[in-house]
Coordinates of N, CA and C in Angstrom, one line a residue:
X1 N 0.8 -1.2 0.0 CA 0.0 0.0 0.0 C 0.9 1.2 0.0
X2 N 0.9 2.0 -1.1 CA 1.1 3.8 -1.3 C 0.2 4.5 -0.1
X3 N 0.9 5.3 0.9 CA -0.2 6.1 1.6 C -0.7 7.2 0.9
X4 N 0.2 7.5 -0.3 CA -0.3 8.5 -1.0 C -1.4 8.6 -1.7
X5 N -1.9 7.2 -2.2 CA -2.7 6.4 -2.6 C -3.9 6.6 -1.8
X6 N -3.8 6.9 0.0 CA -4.9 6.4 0.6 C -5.4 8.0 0.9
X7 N -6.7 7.9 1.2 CA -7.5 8.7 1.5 C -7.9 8.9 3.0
X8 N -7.1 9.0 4.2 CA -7.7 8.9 5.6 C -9.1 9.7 6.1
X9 N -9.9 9.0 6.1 CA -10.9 10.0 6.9 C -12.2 9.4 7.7
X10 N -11.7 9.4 8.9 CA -12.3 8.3 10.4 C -13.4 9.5 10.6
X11 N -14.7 8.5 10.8 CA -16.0 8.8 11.7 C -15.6 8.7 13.3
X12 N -16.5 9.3 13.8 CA -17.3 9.5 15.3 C -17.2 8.6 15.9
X13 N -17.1 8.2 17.0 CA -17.8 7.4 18.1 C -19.2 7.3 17.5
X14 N -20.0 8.6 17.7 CA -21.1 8.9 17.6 C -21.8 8.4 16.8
X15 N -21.6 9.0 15.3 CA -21.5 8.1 14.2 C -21.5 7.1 14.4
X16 N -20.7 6.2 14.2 CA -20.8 4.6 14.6 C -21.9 4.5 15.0
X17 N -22.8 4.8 16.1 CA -23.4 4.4 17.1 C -24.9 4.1 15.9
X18 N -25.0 5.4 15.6 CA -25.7 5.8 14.7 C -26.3 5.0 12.9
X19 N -25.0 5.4 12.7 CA -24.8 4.2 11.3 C -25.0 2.5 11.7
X20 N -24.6 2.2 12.5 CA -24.6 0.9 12.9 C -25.9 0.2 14.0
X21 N -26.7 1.7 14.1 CA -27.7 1.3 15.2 C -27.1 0.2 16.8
X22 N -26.1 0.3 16.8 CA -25.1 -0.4 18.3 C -26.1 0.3 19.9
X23 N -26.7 -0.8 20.1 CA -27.4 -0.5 21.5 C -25.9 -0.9 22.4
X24 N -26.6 -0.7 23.8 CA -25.8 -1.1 24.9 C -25.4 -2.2 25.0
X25 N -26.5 -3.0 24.7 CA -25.5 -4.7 24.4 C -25.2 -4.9 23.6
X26 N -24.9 -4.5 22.3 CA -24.0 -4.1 21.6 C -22.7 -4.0 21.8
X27 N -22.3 -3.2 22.2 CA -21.0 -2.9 22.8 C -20.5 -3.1 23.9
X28 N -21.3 -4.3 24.7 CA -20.7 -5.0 25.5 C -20.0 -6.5 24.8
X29 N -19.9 -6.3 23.3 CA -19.4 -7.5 22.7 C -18.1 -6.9 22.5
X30 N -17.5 -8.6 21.5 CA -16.1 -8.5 21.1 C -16.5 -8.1 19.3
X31 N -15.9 -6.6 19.7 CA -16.7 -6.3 18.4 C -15.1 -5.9 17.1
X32 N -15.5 -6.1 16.1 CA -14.4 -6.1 14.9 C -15.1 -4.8 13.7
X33 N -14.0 -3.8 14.0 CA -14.4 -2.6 12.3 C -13.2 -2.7 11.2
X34 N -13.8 -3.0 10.0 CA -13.1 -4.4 9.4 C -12.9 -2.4 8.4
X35 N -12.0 -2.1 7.9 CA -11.5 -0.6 7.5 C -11.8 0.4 8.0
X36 N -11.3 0.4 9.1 CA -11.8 1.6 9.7 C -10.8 2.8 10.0
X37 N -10.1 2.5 9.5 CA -9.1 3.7 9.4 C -8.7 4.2 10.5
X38 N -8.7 6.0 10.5 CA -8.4 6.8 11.6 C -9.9 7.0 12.1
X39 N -11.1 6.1 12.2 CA -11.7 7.0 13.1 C -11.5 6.7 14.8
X40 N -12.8 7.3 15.0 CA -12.5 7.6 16.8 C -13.0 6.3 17.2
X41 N -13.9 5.5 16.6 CA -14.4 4.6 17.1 C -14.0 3.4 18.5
X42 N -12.9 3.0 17.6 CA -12.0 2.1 18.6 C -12.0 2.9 20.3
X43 N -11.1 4.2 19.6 CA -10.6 4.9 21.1 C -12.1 4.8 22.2
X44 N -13.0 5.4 21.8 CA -14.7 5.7 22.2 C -15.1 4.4 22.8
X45 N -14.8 3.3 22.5 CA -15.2 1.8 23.2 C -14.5 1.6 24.1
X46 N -12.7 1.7 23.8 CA -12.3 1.3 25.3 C -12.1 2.2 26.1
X47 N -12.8 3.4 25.8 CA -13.0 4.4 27.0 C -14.2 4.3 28.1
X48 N -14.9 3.2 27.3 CA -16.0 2.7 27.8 C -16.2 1.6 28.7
X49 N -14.9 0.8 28.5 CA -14.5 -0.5 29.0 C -14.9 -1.2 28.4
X50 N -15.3 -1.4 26.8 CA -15.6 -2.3 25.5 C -15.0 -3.0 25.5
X51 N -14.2 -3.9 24.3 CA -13.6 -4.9 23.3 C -13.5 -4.9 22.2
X52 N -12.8 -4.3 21.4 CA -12.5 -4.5 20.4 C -10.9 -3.9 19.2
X53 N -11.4 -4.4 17.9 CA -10.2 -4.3 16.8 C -11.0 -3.7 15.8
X54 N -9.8 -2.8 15.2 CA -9.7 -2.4 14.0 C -8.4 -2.3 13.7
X55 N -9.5 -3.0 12.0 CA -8.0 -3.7 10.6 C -8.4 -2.5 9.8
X56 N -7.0 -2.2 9.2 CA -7.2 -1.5 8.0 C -5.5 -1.8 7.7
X57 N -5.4 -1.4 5.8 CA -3.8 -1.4 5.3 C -3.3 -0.6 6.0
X58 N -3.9 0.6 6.0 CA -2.9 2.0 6.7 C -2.3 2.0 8.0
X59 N -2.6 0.7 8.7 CA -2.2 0.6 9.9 C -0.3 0.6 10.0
X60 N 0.1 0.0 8.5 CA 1.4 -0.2 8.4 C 2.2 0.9 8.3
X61 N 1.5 2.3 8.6 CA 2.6 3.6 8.8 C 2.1 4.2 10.2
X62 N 3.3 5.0 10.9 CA 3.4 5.1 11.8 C 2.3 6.7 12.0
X63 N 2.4 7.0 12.9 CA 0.9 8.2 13.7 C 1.5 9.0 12.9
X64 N 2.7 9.9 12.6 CA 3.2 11.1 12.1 C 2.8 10.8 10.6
X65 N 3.4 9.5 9.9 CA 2.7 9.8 8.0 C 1.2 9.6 8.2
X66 N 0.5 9.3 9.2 CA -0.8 9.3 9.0 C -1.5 10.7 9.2
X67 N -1.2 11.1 10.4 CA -1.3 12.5 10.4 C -1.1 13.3 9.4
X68 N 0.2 13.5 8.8 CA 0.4 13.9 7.4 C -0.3 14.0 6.3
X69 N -1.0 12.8 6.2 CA -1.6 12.5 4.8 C -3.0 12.9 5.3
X70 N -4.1 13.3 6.3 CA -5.0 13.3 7.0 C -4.9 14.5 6.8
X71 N -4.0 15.9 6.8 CA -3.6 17.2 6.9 C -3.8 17.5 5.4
X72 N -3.0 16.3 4.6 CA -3.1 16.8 3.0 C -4.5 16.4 2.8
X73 N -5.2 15.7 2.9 CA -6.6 15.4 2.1 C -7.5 16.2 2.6
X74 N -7.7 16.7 3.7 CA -8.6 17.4 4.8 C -9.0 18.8 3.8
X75 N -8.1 19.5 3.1 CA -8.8 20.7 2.3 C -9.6 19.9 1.7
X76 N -9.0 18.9 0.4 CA -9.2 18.6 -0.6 C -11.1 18.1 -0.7
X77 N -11.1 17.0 0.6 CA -12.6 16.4 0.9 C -13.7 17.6 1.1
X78 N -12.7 19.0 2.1 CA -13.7 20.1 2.4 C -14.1 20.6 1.4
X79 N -13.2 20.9 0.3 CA -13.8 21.4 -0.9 C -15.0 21.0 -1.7
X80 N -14.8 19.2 -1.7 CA -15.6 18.6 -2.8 C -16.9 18.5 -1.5
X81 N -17.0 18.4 -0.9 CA -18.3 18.8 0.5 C -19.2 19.9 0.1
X82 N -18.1 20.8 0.0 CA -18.9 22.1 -0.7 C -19.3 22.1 -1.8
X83 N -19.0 21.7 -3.2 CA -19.0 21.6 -4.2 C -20.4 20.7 -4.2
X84 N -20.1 19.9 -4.0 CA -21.7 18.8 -3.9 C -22.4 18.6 -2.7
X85 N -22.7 19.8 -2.1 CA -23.6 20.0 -1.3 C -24.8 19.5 -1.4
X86 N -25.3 19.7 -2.5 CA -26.9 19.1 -2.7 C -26.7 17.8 -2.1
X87 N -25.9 17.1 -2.2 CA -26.0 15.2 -2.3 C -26.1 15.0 -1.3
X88 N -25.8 15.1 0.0 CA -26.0 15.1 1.2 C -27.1 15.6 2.1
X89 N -27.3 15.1 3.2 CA -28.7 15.8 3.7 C -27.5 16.6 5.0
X90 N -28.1 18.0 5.5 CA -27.9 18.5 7.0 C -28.1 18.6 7.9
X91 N -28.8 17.7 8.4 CA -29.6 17.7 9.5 C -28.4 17.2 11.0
X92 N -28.0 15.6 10.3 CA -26.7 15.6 11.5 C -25.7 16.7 11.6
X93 N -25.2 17.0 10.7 CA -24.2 18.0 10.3 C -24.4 19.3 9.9
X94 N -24.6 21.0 10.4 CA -25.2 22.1 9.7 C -24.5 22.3 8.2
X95 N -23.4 22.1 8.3 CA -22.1 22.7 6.7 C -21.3 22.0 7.0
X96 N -20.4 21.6 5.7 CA -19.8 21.0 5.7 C -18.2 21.5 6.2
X97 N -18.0 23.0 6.9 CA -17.2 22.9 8.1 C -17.2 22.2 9.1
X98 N -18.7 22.4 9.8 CA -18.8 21.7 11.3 C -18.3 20.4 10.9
X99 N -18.3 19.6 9.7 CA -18.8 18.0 9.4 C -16.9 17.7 9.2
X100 N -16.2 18.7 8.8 CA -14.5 18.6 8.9 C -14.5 18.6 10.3
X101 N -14.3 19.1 11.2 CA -14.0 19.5 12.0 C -14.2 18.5 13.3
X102 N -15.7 18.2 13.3 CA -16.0 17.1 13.9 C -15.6 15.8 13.4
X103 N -15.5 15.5 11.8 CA -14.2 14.4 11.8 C -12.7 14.2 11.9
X104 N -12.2 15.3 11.9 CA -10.8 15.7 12.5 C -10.4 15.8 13.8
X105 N -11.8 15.9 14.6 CA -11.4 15.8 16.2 C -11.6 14.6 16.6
X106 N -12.5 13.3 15.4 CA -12.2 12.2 15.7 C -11.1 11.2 15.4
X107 N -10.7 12.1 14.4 CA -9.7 11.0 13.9 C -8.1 12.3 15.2
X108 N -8.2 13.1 15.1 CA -7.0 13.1 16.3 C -7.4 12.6 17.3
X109 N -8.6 11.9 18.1 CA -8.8 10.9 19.0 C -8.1 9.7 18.6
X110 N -8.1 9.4 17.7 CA -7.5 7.9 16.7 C -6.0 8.6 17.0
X111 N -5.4 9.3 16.6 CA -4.0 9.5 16.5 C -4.0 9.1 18.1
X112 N -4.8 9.7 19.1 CA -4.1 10.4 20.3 C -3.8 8.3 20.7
X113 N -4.6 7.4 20.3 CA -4.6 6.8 21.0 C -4.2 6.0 19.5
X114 N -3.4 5.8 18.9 CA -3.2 5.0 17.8 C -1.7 3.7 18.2
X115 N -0.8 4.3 18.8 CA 0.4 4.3 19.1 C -0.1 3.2 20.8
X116 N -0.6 3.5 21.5 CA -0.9 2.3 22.9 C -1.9 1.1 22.1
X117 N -3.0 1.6 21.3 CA -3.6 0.3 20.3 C -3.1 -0.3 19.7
X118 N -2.0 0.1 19.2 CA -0.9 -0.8 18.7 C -0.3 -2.0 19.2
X119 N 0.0 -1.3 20.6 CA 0.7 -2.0 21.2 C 0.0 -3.4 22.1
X120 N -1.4 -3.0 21.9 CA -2.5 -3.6 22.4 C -3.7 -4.3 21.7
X121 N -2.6 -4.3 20.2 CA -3.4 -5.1 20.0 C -5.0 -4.8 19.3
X122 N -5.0 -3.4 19.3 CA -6.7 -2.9 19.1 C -6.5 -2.4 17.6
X123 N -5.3 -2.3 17.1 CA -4.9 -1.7 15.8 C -4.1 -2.7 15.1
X124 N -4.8 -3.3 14.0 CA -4.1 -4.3 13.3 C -4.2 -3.9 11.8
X125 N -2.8 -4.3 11.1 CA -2.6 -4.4 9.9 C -3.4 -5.3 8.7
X126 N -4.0 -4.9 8.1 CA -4.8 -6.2 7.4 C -5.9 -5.7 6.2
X127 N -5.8 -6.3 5.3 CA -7.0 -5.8 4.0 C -8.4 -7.1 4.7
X128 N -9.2 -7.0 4.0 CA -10.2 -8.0 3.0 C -9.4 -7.9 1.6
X129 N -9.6 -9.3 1.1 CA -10.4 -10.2 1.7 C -9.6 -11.5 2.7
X130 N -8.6 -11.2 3.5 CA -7.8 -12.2 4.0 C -7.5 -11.0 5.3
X131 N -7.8 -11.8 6.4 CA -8.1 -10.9 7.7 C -7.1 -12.0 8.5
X132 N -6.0 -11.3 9.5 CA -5.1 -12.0 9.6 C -5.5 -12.9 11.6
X133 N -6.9 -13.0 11.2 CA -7.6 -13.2 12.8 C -7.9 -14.7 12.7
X134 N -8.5 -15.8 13.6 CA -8.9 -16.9 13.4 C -10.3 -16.6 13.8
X135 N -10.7 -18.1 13.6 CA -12.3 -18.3 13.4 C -12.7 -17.6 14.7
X136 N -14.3 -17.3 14.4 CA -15.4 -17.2 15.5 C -14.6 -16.1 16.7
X137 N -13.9 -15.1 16.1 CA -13.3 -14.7 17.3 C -13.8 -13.4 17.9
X138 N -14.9 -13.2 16.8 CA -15.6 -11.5 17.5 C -17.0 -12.0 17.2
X139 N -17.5 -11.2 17.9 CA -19.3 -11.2 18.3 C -20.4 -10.2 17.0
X140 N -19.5 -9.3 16.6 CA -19.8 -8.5 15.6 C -18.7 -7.8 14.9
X141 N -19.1 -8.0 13.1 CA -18.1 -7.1 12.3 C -18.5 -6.0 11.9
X142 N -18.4 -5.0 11.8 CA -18.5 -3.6 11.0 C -17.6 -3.9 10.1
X143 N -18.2 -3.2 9.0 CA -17.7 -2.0 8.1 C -18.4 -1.0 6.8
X144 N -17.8 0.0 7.9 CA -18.3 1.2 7.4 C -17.6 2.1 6.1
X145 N -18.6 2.2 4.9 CA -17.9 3.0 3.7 C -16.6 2.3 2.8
X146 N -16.9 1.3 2.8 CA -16.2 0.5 1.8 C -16.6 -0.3 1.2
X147 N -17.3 -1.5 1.6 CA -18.3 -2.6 0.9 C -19.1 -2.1 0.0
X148 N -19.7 -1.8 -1.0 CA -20.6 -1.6 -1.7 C -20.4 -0.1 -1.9
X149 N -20.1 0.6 -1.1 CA -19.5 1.8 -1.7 C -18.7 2.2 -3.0
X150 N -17.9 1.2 -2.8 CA -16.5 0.9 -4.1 C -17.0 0.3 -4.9
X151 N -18.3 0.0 -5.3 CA -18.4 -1.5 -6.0 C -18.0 -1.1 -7.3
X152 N -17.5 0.1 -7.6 CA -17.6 0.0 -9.1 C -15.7 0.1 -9.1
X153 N -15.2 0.0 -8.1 CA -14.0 -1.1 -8.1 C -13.3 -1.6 -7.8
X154 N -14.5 -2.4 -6.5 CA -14.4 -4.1 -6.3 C -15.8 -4.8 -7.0
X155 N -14.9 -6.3 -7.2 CA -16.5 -6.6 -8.4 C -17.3 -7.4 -7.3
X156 N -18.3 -8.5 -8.2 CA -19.0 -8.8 -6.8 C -18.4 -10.4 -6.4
X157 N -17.1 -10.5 -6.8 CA -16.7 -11.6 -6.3 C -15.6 -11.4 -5.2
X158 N -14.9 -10.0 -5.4 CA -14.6 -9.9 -3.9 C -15.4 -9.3 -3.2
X159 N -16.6 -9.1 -3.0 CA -17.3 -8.5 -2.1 C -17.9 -10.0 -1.2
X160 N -18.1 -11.0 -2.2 CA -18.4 -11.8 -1.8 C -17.5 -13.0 -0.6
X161 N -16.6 -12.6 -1.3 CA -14.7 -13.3 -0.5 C -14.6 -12.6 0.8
X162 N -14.8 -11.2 0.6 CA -14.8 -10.2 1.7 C -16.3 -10.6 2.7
X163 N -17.0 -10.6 2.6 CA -18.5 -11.0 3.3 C -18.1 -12.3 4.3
X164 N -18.0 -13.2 3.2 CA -17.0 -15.0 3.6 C -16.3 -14.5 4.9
X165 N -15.2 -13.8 4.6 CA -13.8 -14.0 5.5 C -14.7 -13.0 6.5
X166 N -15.2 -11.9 6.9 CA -16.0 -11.4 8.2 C -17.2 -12.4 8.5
X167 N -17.3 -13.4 8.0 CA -18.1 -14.1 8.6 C -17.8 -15.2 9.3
X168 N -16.2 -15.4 8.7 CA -15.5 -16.8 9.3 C -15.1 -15.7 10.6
X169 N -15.1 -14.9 10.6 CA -14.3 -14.4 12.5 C -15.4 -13.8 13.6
X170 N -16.4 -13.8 12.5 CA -17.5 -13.1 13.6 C -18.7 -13.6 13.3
X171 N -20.0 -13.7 14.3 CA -21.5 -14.2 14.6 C -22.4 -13.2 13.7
X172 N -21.9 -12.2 13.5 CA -23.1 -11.6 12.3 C -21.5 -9.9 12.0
X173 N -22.4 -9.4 10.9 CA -21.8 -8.9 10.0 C -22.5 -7.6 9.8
X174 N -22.4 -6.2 9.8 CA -23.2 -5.1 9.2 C -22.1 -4.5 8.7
X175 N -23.1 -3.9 7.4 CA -22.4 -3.4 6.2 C -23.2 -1.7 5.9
X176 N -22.7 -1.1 6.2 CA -23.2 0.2 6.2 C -22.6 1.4 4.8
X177 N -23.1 2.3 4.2 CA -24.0 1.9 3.5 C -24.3 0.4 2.6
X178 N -25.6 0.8 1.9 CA -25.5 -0.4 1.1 C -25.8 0.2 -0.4
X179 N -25.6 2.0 -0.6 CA -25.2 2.2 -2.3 C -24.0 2.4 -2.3
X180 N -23.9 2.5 -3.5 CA -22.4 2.8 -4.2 C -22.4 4.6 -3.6
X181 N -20.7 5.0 -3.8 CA -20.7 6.4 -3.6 C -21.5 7.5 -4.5
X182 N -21.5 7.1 -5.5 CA -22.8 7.7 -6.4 C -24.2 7.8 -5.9
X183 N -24.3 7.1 -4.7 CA -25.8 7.0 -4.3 C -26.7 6.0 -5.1
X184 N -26.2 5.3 -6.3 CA -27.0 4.8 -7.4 C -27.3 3.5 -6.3
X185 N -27.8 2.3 -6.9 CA -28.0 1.0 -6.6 C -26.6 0.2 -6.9
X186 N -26.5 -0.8 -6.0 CA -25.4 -1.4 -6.0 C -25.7 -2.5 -7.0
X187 N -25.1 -2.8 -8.6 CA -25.9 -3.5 -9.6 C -25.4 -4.7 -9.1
X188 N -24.8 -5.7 -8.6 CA -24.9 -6.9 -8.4 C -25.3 -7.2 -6.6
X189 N -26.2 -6.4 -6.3 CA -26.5 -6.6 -4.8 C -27.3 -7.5 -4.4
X190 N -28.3 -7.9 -5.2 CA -29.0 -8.8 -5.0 C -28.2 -10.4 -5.6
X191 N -27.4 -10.2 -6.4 CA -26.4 -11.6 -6.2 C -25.3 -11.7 -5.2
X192 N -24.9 -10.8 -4.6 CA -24.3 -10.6 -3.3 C -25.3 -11.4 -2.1
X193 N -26.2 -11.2 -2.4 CA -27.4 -11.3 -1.2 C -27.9 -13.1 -1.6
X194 N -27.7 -13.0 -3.0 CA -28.1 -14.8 -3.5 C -27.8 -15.7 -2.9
X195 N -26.2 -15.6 -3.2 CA -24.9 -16.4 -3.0 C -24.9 -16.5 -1.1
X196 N -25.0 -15.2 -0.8 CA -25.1 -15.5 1.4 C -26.1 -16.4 1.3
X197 N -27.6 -16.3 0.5 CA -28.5 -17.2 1.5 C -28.2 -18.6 0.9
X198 N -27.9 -19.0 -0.3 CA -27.4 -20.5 -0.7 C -26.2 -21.2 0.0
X199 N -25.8 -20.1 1.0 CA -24.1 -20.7 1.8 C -25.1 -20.9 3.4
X200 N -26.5 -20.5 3.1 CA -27.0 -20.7 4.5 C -26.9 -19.3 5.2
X201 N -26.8 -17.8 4.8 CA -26.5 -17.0 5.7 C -27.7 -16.0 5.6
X202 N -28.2 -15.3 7.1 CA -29.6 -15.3 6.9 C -29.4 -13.5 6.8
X203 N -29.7 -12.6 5.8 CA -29.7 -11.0 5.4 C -31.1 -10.1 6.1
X204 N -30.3 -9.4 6.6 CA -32.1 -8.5 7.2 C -31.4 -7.1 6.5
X205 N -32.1 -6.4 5.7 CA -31.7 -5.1 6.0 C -32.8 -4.0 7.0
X206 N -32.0 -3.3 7.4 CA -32.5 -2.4 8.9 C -32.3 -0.9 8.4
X207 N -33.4 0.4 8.6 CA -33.2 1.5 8.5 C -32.3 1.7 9.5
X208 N -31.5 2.8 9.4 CA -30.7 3.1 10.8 C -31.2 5.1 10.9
X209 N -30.6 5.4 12.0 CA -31.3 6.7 12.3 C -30.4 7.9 11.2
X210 N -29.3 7.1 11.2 CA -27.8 8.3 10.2 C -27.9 8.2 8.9
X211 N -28.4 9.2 7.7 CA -28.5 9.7 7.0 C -27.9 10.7 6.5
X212 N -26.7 10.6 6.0 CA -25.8 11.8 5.7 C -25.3 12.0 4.2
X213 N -25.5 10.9 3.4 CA -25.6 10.5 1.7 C -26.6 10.6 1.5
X214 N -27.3 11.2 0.7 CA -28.2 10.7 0.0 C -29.1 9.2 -0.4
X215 N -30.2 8.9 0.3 CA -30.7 7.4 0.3 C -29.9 6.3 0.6
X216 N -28.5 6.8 1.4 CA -27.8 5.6 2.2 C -28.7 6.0 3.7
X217 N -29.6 4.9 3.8 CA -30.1 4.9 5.8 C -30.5 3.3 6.0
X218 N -29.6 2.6 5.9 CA -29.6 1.2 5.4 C -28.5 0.1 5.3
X219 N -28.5 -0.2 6.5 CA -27.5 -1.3 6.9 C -27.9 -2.8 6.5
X220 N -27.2 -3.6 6.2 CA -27.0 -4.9 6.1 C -26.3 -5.5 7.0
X221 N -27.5 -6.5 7.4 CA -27.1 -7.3 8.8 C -27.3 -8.6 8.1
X222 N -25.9 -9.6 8.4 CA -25.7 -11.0 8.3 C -25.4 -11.9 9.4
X223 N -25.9 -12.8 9.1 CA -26.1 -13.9 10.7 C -26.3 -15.4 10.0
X224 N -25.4 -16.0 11.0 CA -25.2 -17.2 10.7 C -26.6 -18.1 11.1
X225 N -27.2 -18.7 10.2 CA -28.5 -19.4 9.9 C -28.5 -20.7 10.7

């Protein structure tokens, strides 16, 4: 992985909570956010006395090039924010200032605590579709803004390899959003969804309360049948 290449930009605690609809017993699991970059998430749980990991590539450079590259893309994202304002709704967020700013104070949460997670284990190196964890080892997977987001470039057979391997380490799976970043329909979604139920895996999709894309309010929950 080029970090030049990568794009850092970590959600909320809050968020999370939100996108993922995560009650209280929720997050009294062993929970896994399968690309989660710099957000605040992780930090936000074990401040809580939680459990959990987050995998992402970028984990293979150290807090300063991450910071760095976080500092370079941060205009770049604010700009196109403003630029395609319409596409997003305001209701969680007033402008797309407050919406920088409040994700920059989560992802320097992620920095402030990136470096002891490491050491602990809460911050691990690793893509989809090959997760460097063994079986049945977390209670729930996230991931947020990559699955089906990208689909137009990941096809639907690594999404489906990717699905597989979060399901060999965890009891159910949510997939947040469920369009592409264009907001369109995800065109092979419903054979994404084929292939789970012929392997036996049982799909609910769930409105969630966070709406910040356009017609993404719709998670994908998978559970073993």
């Amino acid at each position: 992985m080029e970090l030049k290449n990568a794009v850092p930009w970590g959600r909320s605690y809050e968020e999370y909570l939100s996108m993922f609809s995560l009650s209280e017993d929720d997050l009294k699991q062993y929970i896994l956010d399968v690309s989660g970059g710099p957000s605040g998430f992780n930090a936000g749980v074990k401040d809580r006395g939680g459990h959990m990991t987050t995998i992402d590539p970028v984990y293979e450079f150290s807090k300063d090039e991450i910071d760095a590259r976080i500092q370079e893309v941060y205009p770049q994202i604010e700009s196109q924010l403003t630029k395609n304002k319409e596409n997003y709704h305001w209701d969680f967020y007033p402008d797309p200032q407050t919406l920088c700013q409040t994700r920059m104070k989560a992802m320097s949460t992620f920095l402030e605590d990136y470096e002891l997670g490491t050491r602990q284990n809460r911050y691990v190196k690793g893509a989809l579709p090959d997760l460097p964890l063994e079986n049945d080892c977390f209670d729930i997977a996230l991931c947020s803004h990559f699955l089906f987001t990208y689909c137009y470039h990941f096809d639907v057979e690594f999404h489906i390899e990717a699905l597989f391997e979060m399901l060999r380490v965890s009891s159910e799976v949510r997939v947040f959003p469920i369009v592409a970043i264009d907001s369109k329909p995800v065109p092979f979604f419903e054979e994404v969804l084929d292939r789970l139920h012929k392997s036996g895996f049982v799909t609910t999709l769930k409105e969630v309360s966070y709406e910040f894309q356009k017609g993404a309010n719709q998670m994908l929950v998978i559970t073993k049948g």
